[in-house]
PDB file of C-alpha atoms in Angstrom:
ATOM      1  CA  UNK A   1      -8.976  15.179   8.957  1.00  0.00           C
ATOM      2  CA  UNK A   2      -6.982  11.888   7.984  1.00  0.00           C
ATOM      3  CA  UNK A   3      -4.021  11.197   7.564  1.00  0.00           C
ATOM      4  CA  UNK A   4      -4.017  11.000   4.111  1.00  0.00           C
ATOM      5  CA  UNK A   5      -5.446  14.572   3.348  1.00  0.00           C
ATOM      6  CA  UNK A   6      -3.151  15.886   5.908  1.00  0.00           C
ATOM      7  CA  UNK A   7      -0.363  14.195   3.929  1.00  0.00           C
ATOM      8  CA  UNK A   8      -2.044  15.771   0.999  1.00  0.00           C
ATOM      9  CA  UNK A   9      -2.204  19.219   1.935  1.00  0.00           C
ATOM     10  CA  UNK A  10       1.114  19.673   3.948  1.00  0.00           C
ATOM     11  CA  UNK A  11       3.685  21.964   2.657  1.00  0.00           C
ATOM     12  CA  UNK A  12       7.626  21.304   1.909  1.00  0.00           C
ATOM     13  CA  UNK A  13       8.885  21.033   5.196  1.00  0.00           C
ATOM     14  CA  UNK A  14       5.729  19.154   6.477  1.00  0.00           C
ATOM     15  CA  UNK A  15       6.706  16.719   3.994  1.00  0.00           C
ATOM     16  CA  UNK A  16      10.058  16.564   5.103  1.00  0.00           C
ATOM     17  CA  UNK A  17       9.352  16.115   8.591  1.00  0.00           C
ATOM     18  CA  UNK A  18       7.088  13.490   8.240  1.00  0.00           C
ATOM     19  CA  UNK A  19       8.898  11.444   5.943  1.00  0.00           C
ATOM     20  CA  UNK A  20      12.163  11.869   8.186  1.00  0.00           C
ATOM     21  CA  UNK A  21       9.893  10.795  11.625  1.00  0.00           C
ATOM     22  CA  UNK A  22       8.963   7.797   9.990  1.00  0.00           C
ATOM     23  CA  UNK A  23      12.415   6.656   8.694  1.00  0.00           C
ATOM     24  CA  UNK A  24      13.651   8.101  12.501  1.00  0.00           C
ATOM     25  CA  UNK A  25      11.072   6.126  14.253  1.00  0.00           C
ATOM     26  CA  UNK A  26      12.086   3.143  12.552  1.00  0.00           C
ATOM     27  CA  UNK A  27      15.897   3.597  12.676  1.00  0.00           C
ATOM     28  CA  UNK A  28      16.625   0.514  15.248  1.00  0.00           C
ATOM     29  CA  UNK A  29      15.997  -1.700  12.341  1.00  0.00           C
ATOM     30  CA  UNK A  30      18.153  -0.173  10.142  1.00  0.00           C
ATOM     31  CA  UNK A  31      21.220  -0.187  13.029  1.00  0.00           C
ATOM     32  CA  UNK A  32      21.360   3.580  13.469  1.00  0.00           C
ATOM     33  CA  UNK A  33      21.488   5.160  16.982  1.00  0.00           C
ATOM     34  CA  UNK A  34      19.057   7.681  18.023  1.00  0.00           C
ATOM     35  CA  UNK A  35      22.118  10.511  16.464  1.00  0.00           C
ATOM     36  CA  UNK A  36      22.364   9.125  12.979  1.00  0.00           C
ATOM     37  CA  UNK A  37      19.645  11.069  11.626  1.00  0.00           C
ATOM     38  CA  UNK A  38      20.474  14.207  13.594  1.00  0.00           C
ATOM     39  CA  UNK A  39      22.047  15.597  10.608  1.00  0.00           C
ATOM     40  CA  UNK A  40      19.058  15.793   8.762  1.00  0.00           C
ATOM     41  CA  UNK A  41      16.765  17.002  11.323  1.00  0.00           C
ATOM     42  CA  UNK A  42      19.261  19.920  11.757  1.00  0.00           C
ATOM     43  CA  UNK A  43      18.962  20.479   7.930  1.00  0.00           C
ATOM     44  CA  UNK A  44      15.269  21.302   8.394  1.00  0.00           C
ATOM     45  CA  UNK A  45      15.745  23.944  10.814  1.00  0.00           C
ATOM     46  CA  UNK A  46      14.937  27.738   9.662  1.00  0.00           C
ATOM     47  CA  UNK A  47      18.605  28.992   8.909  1.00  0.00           C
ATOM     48  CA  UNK A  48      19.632  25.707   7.509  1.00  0.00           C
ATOM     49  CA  UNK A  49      20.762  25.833   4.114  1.00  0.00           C
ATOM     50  CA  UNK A  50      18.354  23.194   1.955  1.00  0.00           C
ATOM     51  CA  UNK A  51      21.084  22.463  -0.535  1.00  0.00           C
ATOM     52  CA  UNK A  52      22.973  20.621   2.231  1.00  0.00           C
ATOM     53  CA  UNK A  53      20.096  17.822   2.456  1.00  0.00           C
ATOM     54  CA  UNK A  54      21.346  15.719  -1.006  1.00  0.00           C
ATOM     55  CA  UNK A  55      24.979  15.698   1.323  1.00  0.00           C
ATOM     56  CA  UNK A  56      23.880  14.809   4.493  1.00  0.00           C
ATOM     57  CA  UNK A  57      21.217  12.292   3.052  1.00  0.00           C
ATOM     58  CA  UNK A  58      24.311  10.339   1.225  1.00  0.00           C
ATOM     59  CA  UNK A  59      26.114  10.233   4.411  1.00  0.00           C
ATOM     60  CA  UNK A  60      23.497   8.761   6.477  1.00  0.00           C
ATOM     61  CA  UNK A  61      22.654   6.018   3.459  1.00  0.00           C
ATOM     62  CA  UNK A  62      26.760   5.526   3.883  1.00  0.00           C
ATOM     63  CA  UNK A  63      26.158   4.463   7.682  1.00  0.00           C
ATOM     64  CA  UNK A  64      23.049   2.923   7.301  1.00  0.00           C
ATOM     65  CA  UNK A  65      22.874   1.056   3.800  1.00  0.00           C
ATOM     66  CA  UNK A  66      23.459  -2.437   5.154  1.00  0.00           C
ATOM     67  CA  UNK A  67      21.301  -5.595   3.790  1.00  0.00           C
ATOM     68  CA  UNK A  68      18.389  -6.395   5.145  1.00  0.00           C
ATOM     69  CA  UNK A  69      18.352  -9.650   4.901  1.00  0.00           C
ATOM     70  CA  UNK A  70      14.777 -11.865   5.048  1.00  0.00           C
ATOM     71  CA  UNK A  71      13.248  -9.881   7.489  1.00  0.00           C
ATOM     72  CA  UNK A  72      10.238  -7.868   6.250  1.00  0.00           C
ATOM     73  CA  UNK A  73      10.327  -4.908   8.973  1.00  0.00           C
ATOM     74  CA  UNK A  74      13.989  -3.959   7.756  1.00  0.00           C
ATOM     75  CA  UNK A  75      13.476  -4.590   4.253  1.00  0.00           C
ATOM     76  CA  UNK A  76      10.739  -2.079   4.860  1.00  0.00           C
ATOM     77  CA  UNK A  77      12.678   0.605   6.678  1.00  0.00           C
ATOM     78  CA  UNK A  78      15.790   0.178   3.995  1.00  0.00           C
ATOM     79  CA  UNK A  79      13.410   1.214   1.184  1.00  0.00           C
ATOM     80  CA  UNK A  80      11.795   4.399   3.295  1.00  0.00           C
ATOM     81  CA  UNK A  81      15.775   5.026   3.855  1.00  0.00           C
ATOM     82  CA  UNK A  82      16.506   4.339  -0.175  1.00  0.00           C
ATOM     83  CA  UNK A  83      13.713   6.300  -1.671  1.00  0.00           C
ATOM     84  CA  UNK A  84      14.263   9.905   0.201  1.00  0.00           C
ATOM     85  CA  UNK A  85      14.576  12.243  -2.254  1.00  0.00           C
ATOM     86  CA  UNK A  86      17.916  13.911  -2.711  1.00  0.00           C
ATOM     87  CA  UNK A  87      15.872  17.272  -3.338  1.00  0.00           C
ATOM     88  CA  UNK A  88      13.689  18.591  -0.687  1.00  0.00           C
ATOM     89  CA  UNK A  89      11.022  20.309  -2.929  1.00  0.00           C
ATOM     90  CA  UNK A  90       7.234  19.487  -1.934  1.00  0.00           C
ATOM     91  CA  UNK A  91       6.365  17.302  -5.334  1.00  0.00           C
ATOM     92  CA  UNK A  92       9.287  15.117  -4.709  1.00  0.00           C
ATOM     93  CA  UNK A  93       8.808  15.255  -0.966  1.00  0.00           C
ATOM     94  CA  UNK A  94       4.905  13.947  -0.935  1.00  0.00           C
ATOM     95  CA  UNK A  95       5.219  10.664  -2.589  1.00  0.00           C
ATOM     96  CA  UNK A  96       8.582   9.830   0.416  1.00  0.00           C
ATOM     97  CA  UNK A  97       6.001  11.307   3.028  1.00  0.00           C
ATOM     98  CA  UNK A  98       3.249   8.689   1.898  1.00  0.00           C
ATOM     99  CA  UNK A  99       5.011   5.581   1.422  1.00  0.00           C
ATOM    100  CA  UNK A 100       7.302   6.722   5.031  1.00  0.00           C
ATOM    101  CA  UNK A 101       3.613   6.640   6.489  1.00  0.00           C
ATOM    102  CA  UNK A 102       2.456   3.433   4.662  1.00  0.00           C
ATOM    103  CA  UNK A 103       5.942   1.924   5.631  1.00  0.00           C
ATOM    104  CA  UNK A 104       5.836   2.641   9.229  1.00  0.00           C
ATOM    105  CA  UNK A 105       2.463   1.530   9.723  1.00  0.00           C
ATOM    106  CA  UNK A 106       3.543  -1.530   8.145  1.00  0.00           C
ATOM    107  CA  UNK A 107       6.306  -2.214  10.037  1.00  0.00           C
ATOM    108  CA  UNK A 108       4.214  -1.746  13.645  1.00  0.00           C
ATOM    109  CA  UNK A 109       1.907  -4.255  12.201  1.00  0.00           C
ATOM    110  CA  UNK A 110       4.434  -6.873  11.901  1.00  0.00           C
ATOM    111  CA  UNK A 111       6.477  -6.222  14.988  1.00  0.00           C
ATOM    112  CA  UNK A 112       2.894  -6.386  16.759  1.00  0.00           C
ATOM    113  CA  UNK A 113       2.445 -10.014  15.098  1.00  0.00           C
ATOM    114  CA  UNK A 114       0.100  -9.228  11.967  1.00  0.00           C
ATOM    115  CA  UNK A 115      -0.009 -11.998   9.718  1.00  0.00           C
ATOM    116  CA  UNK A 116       2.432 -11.229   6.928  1.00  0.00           C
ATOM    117  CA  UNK A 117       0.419 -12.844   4.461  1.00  0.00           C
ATOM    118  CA  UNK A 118      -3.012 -10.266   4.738  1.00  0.00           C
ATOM    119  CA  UNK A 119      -2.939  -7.639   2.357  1.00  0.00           C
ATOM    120  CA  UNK A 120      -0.497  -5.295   3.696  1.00  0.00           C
ATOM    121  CA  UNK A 121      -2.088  -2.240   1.689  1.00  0.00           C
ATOM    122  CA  UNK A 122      -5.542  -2.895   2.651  1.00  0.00           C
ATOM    123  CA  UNK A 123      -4.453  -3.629   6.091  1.00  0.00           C
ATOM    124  CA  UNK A 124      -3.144   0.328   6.551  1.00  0.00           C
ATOM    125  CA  UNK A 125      -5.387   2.123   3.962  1.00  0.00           C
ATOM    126  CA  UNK A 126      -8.326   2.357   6.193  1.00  0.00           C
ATOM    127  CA  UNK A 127      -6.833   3.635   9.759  1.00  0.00           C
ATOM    128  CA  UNK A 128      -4.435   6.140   6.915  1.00  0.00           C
ATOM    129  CA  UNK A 129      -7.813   7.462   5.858  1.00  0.00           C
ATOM    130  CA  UNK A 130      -9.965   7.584   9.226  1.00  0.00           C
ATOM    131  CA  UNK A 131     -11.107   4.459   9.993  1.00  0.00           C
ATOM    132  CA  UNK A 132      -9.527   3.518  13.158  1.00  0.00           C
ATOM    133  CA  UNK A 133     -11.528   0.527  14.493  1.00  0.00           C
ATOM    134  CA  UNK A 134      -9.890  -2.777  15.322  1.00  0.00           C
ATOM    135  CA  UNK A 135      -6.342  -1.827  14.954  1.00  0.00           C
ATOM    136  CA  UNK A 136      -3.789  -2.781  17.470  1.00  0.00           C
ATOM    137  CA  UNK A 137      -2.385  -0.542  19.538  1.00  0.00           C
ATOM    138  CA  UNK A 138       1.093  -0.382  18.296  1.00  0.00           C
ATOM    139  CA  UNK A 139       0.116   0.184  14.741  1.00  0.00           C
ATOM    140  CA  UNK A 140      -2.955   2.992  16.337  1.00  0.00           C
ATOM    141  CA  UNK A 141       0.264   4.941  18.381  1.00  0.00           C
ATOM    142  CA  UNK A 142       1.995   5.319  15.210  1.00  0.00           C
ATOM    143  CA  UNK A 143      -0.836   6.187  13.460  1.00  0.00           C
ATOM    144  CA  UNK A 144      -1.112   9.429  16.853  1.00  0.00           C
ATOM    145  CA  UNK A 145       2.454  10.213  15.820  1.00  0.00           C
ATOM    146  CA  UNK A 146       2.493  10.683  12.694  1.00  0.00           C
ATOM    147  CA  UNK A 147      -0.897  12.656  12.975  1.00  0.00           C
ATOM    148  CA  UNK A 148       0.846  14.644  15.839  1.00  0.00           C
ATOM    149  CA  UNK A 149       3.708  15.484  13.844  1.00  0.00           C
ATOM    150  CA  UNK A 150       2.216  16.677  10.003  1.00  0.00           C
ATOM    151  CA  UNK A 151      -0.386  18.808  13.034  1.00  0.00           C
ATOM    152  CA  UNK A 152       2.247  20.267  15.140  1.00  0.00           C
ATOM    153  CA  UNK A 153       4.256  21.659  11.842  1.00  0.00           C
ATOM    154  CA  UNK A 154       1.035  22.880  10.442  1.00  0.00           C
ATOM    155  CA  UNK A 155       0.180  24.907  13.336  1.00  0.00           C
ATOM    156  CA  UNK A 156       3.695  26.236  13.953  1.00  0.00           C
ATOM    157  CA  UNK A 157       5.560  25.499  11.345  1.00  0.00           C
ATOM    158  CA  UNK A 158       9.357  25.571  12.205  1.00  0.00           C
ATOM    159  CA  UNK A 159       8.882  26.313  15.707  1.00  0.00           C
ATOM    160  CA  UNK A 160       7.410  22.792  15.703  1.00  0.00           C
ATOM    161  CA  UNK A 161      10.369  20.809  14.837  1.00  0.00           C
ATOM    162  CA  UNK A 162      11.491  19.946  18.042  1.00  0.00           C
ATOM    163  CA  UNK A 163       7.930  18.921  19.097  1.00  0.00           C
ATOM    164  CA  UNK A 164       7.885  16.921  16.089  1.00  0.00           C
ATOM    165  CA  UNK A 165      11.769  15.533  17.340  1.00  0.00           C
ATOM    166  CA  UNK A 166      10.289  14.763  20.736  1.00  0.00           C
ATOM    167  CA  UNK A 167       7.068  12.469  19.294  1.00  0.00           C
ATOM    168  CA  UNK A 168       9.620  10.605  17.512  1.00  0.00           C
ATOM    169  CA  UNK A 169      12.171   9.766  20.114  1.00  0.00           C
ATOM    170  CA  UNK A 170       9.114   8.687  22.021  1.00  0.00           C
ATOM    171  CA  UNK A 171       8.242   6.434  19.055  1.00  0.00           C
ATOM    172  CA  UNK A 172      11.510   5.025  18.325  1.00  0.00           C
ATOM    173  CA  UNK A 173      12.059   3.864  21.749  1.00  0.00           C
ATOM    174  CA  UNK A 174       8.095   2.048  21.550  1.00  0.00           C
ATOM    175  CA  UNK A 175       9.890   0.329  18.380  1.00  0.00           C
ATOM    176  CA  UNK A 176      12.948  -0.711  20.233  1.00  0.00           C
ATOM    177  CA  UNK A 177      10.565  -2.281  23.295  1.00  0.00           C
ATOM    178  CA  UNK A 178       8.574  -3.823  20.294  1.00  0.00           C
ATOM    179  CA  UNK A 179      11.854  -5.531  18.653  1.00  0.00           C
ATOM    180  CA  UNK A 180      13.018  -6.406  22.227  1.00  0.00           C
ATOM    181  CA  UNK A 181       9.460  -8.239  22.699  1.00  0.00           C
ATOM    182  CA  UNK A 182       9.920 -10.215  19.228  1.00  0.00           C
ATOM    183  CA  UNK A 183      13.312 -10.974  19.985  1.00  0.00           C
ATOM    184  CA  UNK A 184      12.108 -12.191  23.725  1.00  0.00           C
ATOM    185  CA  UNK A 185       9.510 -14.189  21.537  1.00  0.00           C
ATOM    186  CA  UNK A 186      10.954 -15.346  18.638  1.00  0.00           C
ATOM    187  CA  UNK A 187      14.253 -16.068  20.194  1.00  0.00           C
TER     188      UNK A 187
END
């Protein structure tokens, strides 16, 4: 199944997770450490009460809401912060989840030195929808993760958020090597 019918046919807090790896994973461009989000993913847990999600969303956009500046990655990861939905219901939910996925994949093809110019929707469509072949292998380990994650809440549901909290810590600290190795190479 790809990534975009798993997307599809995920339920509320499938959605949730998802969306919140993806914005996680990408947290070093945003200037967050690996606790700012914490909140959130705490939020998500079973005895959690959902109406606390529009609070501790505003607080993290409070410490994280800086400029981004010129730089496409973090202009990327401030819209996947700016367009989480203040409501965690499923049809407002599933549009964050896609664009977090789109997003992410974006930003691993740029910190892996994709061409900014190439068609950045085209360029994530096809491994989003199956077709794997020829893409790097920063952008095809985000691609795992976020497959990992919308399968590991499937099959378990709740019990599967901190499997879903380990795949992303793993993933934020590939992004932080990848920014070190653009710094290293830019710099």
């Amino acid at each position: 199944m790809s990534l975009v019918e798993r997307i599809a046919q995920a339920d509320e807090l499938g959605l949730a997770v998802s969306g919140l790896a993806c914005l996680d994973r990408c947290v070093p461009l945003l200037g967050g450490d690996d606790e700012v989000l914490r909140p959130l993913w705490a939020g998500l847990s079973v005895d959690a009460d959902p109406g606390d999600w529009p609070e501790q969303l505003a607080k993290v956009r409070d410490k994280l809401d800086q400029p981004g500046g010129d730089d496409e990655a973090v202009t990327l990861a401030h819209r996947m912060l700016e367009a989480a939905p203040a409501e965690r219901s499923a049809g407002d939910l599933r549009p964050w989840a896609d664009a977090s996925s789109v997003a992410a994949l974006r930003i691993h093809r740029l910190l892996d030195g994709a061409d900014p110019a190439e068609d950045p929707a085209r360029s994530v469509d096809a491994p989003r929808e199956g077709r794997t072949d020829g893409m790097s292998p920063l952008v095809a380990a985000e691609l795992r993760r976020q497959v990992t994650v919308l399968e590991v809440l499937s099959a378990h549901g709740p019990a599967g958020l901190r499997r879903a909290l380990e795949v992303t810590t793993e993933g934020r600290r590939v992004l932080r090597a990848a920014l070190s190795r653009r710094s290293r190479r830019d710099g």
